[in-house]
XYZ file of N, CA and C in Angstrom:
357
model
N 0.926 3.365 10.473
C 1.577 2.892 9.267
C 2.864 3.671 8.999
N 2.785 5.002 9.013
C 3.992 5.803 8.812
C 4.515 6.182 10.191
N 5.704 5.708 10.515
C 6.271 5.987 11.835
C 6.971 7.328 11.847
N 7.795 7.566 10.839
C 8.644 8.751 10.814
C 8.770 9.167 9.361
N 8.850 10.440 9.111
C 9.051 10.867 7.723
C 9.854 12.151 7.701
N 10.694 12.280 6.682
C 11.443 13.521 6.511
C 11.395 13.880 5.041
N 11.692 15.098 4.754
C 11.638 15.534 3.368
C 12.896 16.301 3.004
N 13.216 16.288 1.729
C 14.330 17.090 1.241
C 14.050 17.442 -0.209
N 14.706 18.468 -0.667
C 14.476 18.957 -2.018
C 15.705 18.658 -2.869
N 15.470 18.089 -4.043
C 16.574 17.826 -4.962
C 16.053 18.035 -6.379
N 16.699 18.867 -7.124
C 16.288 19.118 -8.501
C 14.879 19.669 -8.619
N 14.490 20.485 -7.643
C 13.182 21.131 -7.712
C 12.017 20.254 -7.279
N 12.274 18.985 -6.986
C 11.197 18.093 -6.546
C 11.328 17.853 -5.055
N 10.197 17.706 -4.413
C 10.224 17.368 -2.996
C 10.211 15.851 -2.884
N 11.138 15.307 -2.137
C 11.176 13.870 -1.894
C 10.798 13.618 -0.451
N 9.978 12.637 -0.258
C 9.564 12.290 1.086
C 10.137 10.920 1.393
N 10.931 10.848 2.417
C 11.514 9.584 2.836
C 10.703 9.138 4.048
N 9.821 8.194 3.837
C 8.925 7.771 4.915
C 9.367 6.422 5.441
N 9.463 6.317 6.741
C 9.779 5.024 7.345
C 8.461 4.365 7.699
N 8.148 3.305 6.992
C 6.907 2.582 7.230
C 7.186 1.450 8.196
N 6.122 0.808 8.667
C 6.296 -0.315 9.568
C 7.018 -1.465 8.873
N 6.925 -1.507 7.542
C 7.546 -2.618 6.807
C 8.917 -2.231 6.245
N 9.368 -1.005 6.454
C 10.645 -0.583 5.894
C 10.545 0.839 5.382
N 11.523 1.261 4.586
C 11.546 2.631 4.082
C 10.971 2.695 2.677
N 10.386 3.829 2.358
C 9.919 4.051 0.996
C 10.103 5.519 0.677
N 10.633 5.797 -0.497
C 10.838 7.184 -0.904
C 9.779 7.570 -1.919
N 9.103 8.671 -1.679
C 8.091 9.172 -2.600
C 8.569 10.487 -3.177
N 8.327 10.704 -4.456
C 8.622 12.014 -5.002
C 7.275 12.682 -5.216
N 7.196 13.943 -4.878
C 5.908 14.612 -4.902
C 6.078 16.080 -5.223
N 5.061 16.653 -5.818
C 5.086 18.093 -6.076
C 4.494 18.840 -4.896
N 4.154 18.101 -3.834
C 3.457 18.704 -2.707
C 4.415 19.375 -1.737
N 3.905 20.392 -1.089
C 4.653 21.032 -0.013
C 4.560 20.123 1.210
N 5.593 20.117 2.033
C 5.608 19.209 3.174
C 4.808 19.764 4.336
N 3.739 19.076 4.708
C 2.996 19.382 5.927
C 2.140 18.171 6.287
N 1.497 18.222 7.439
C 0.727 17.059 7.912
C -0.381 16.671 6.950
N -1.024 17.667 6.357
C -2.123 17.385 5.437
C -1.624 16.605 4.221
N -0.469 16.989 3.708
C 0.074 16.287 2.551
C 0.558 14.883 2.897
N 1.043 14.702 4.101
C 1.441 13.363 4.538
C 0.226 12.442 4.507
N -0.927 12.973 4.944
C -2.170 12.212 4.927
C -2.562 11.870 3.480
N -2.396 12.827 2.569
C -2.712 12.594 1.150
C -1.829 11.490 0.579
N -0.560 11.518 0.952
C 0.382 10.512 0.444
C 0.009 9.131 0.971
N -0.337 9.052 2.252
C -0.770 7.788 2.846
C -1.997 7.266 2.086
N -2.935 8.165 1.780
C -4.131 7.766 1.037
C -3.793 7.267 -0.349
N -2.846 7.937 -1.012
C -2.433 7.504 -2.347
C -1.838 6.102 -2.305
N -1.031 5.828 -1.283
C -0.427 4.509 -1.142
C -1.511 3.460 -0.959
N -2.460 3.743 -0.069
C -3.529 2.790 0.190
C -4.372 2.585 -1.059
N -4.619 3.677 -1.771
C -5.439 3.589 -2.978
C -4.724 2.764 -4.052
N -3.409 2.898 -4.127
C -2.627 2.126 -5.093
C -2.767 0.628 -4.819
N -2.644 0.248 -3.534
C -2.764 -1.166 -3.173
C -4.187 -1.647 -3.442
N -5.150 -0.794 -3.120
C -6.559 -1.131 -3.364
C -6.802 -1.399 -4.851
N -6.296 -0.493 -5.706
C -6.477 -0.668 -7.153
C -5.794 -1.940 -7.641
N -4.663 -2.256 -7.040
C -3.943 -3.476 -7.416
C -4.772 -4.709 -7.083
N -5.359 -4.705 -5.890
C -6.164 -5.851 -5.468
C -7.442 -5.980 -6.294
N -7.980 -4.861 -6.732
C -9.188 -4.888 -7.566
C -8.867 -5.338 -8.989
N -7.577 -5.326 -9.351
C -7.201 -5.738 -10.697
C -7.159 -4.584 -11.676
N -7.257 -3.333 -11.176
C -7.211 -2.170 -12.067
C -5.790 -1.870 -12.527
N -4.801 -2.457 -11.847
C -3.396 -2.299 -12.239
C -2.890 -3.694 -12.588
N -2.124 -3.795 -13.647
C -1.636 -5.101 -14.081
C -0.710 -5.690 -13.020
N -0.946 -6.956 -12.704
C -0.221 -7.612 -11.613
C 1.308 -7.552 -11.718
N 1.922 -7.865 -12.869
C 3.391 -7.817 -12.893
C 3.953 -6.457 -12.483
N 3.288 -5.383 -12.897
C 3.725 -4.034 -12.537
C 3.599 -3.839 -11.024
N 2.506 -4.336 -10.453
C 2.293 -4.243 -9.009
C 3.384 -5.004 -8.268
N 3.707 -6.203 -8.775
C 4.726 -7.041 -8.124
C 6.027 -6.285 -7.981
N 6.518 -5.740 -9.104
C 7.841 -5.126 -9.048
C 7.800 -3.771 -8.362
N 6.703 -3.030 -8.529
C 6.683 -1.654 -8.040
C 6.174 -1.552 -6.611
N 5.217 -2.423 -6.268
C 4.528 -2.194 -5.019
C 4.753 -3.245 -3.946
N 4.659 -4.508 -4.282
C 4.665 -5.509 -3.229
C 6.010 -5.645 -2.545
N 7.070 -5.149 -3.158
C 8.375 -5.234 -2.544
C 8.426 -4.599 -1.174
N 7.953 -3.368 -1.037
C 8.073 -2.683 0.252
C 6.716 -2.241 0.795
N 6.018 -1.399 0.054
C 4.734 -0.896 0.546
C 3.726 -2.009 0.753
N 3.595 -2.856 -0.250
C 2.596 -3.915 -0.191
C 2.903 -4.936 0.877
N 4.165 -5.047 1.242
C 4.555 -6.036 2.241
C 3.807 -5.801 3.548
N 3.689 -4.547 3.949
C 3.002 -4.233 5.197
C 1.545 -4.678 5.123
N 0.930 -4.456 3.962
C -0.468 -4.834 3.792
C -0.617 -6.355 3.773
N 0.262 -7.026 3.039
C 0.198 -8.483 2.954
C 0.424 -9.129 4.316
N 1.281 -8.517 5.124
C 1.581 -9.072 6.443
C 0.380 -9.039 7.383
N -0.593 -8.180 7.082
C -1.799 -8.119 7.909
C -2.476 -9.479 7.983
N -2.443 -10.218 6.868
C -3.126 -11.507 6.837
C -2.166 -12.679 6.940
N -0.928 -12.462 6.625
C 0.001 -13.576 6.596
C 1.324 -13.138 7.225
N 1.448 -13.316 8.518
C 2.586 -12.781 9.269
C 3.935 -13.322 8.787
N 4.007 -14.588 8.447
C 5.281 -15.177 8.038
C 5.256 -15.513 6.552
N 5.164 -14.475 5.756
C 4.990 -14.653 4.319
C 6.260 -15.210 3.683
N 6.167 -16.435 3.169
C 7.318 -17.032 2.515
C 6.979 -17.400 1.074
N 5.791 -16.990 0.640
C 5.330 -17.336 -0.710
C 5.890 -16.342 -1.729
N 5.805 -16.724 -2.974
C 6.193 -15.786 -4.033
C 5.152 -14.671 -4.070
N 5.445 -13.609 -4.797
C 4.522 -12.469 -4.832
C 3.165 -12.869 -5.394
N 3.170 -13.678 -6.443
C 1.910 -14.079 -7.066
C 1.077 -14.917 -6.087
N 1.734 -15.837 -5.380
C 1.018 -16.642 -4.381
C 0.509 -15.757 -3.246
N 1.327 -14.799 -2.853
C 0.937 -13.872 -1.792
C -0.277 -13.067 -2.230
N -0.262 -12.619 -3.475
C -1.367 -11.836 -4.034
C -2.649 -12.671 -3.998
N -2.555 -13.926 -4.459
C -3.724 -14.813 -4.488
C -4.244 -15.080 -3.076
N -3.310 -15.289 -2.131
C -3.744 -15.569 -0.760
C -4.382 -14.322 -0.145
N -3.856 -13.152 -0.499
C -4.421 -11.905 0.029
C -5.839 -11.684 -0.493
N -6.080 -12.003 -1.759
C -7.424 -11.879 -2.333
C -8.391 -12.768 -1.545
N -7.965 -14.010 -1.270
C -8.817 -14.936 -0.500
C -9.095 -14.383 0.895
N -8.056 -13.831 1.526
C -8.221 -13.259 2.866
C -9.186 -12.075 2.868
N -9.047 -11.223 1.852
C -9.939 -10.066 1.739
C -11.378 -10.521 1.546
N -11.564 -11.500 0.643
C -12.910 -11.994 0.362
C -13.517 -12.625 1.613
N -12.704 -13.348 2.372
C -13.192 -13.963 3.610
C -13.561 -12.888 4.634
N -12.731 -11.850 4.727
C -12.964 -10.774 5.695
C -14.291 -10.056 5.409
N -14.548 -9.759 4.127
C -15.759 -9.011 3.775
C -16.936 -9.903 3.400
N -16.665 -11.213 3.281
C -17.692 -12.180 2.873
C -18.327 -11.794 1.536
N -17.500 -11.256 0.633
C -17.981 -10.968 -0.721
C -16.824 -10.938 -1.697
N -17.147 -10.993 -2.979
C -16.139 -10.983 -4.032
C -15.318 -9.698 -3.933
N -14.021 -9.833 -4.158
C -13.115 -8.685 -3.997
C -13.504 -7.506 -4.907
N -14.120 -7.792 -6.060
C -14.510 -6.708 -6.973
C -15.656 -5.872 -6.422
N -16.352 -6.395 -5.409
C -17.479 -5.671 -4.819
C -17.072 -4.876 -3.575
N -15.794 -4.967 -3.217
C -15.316 -4.265 -2.026
C -15.149 -2.778 -2.357
N -15.737 -1.945 -1.532
C -15.638 -0.503 -1.758
C -14.345 0.034 -1.143
N -13.998 1.263 -1.501
C -12.805 1.898 -0.936
C -12.958 2.020 0.578
N -14.163 2.314 1.053
C -14.390 2.445 2.508
C -14.178 1.102 3.207
N -14.669 0.021 2.582
C -14.445 -1.326 3.125
C -12.952 -1.574 3.279
N -12.240 -1.230 2.216
C -10.805 -1.468 2.186
C -10.108 -0.696 3.303
N -10.501 0.565 3.497
C -9.898 1.387 4.546
C -10.153 0.767 5.924
N -11.346 0.222 6.114
C -11.695 -0.435 7.375
C -10.768 -1.625 7.618
N -10.533 -2.392 6.560
C -9.638 -3.541 6.648
C -8.220 -3.092 6.974
N -7.800 -2.006 6.332
C -6.443 -1.496 6.491
C -6.224 -0.957 7.903
N -7.283 -0.416 8.513
C -7.184 0.198 9.848
C -7.115 -0.822 10.969
N -7.604 -2.055 10.737
C -7.702 -3.035 11.838
C -6.352 -3.447 12.390
């Protein structure tokens, strides 16, 4: 998922510029830069998308904040040539997730989600 990443310090904050398979994303973090923290950041990203799909985060906020770049990589897992609007993409992704796990998306555990993300 993360191909290349670099970090720099500006105004006392560490910024991580990560090149993802779907494009670039900049994260600001209080973490020191090392492999362990890169793993934590990857987990946070996955957890954010997971919470969005579960409905724990309000959809409009997810649309503008997440599906633009980070979520695109996840959405592309099920729909390679995504030409739908974000809301349609979100709905189609829910259907794909439910089909993959053969259960309601609200019953999908974090471990299930990670398995889906790893495939």
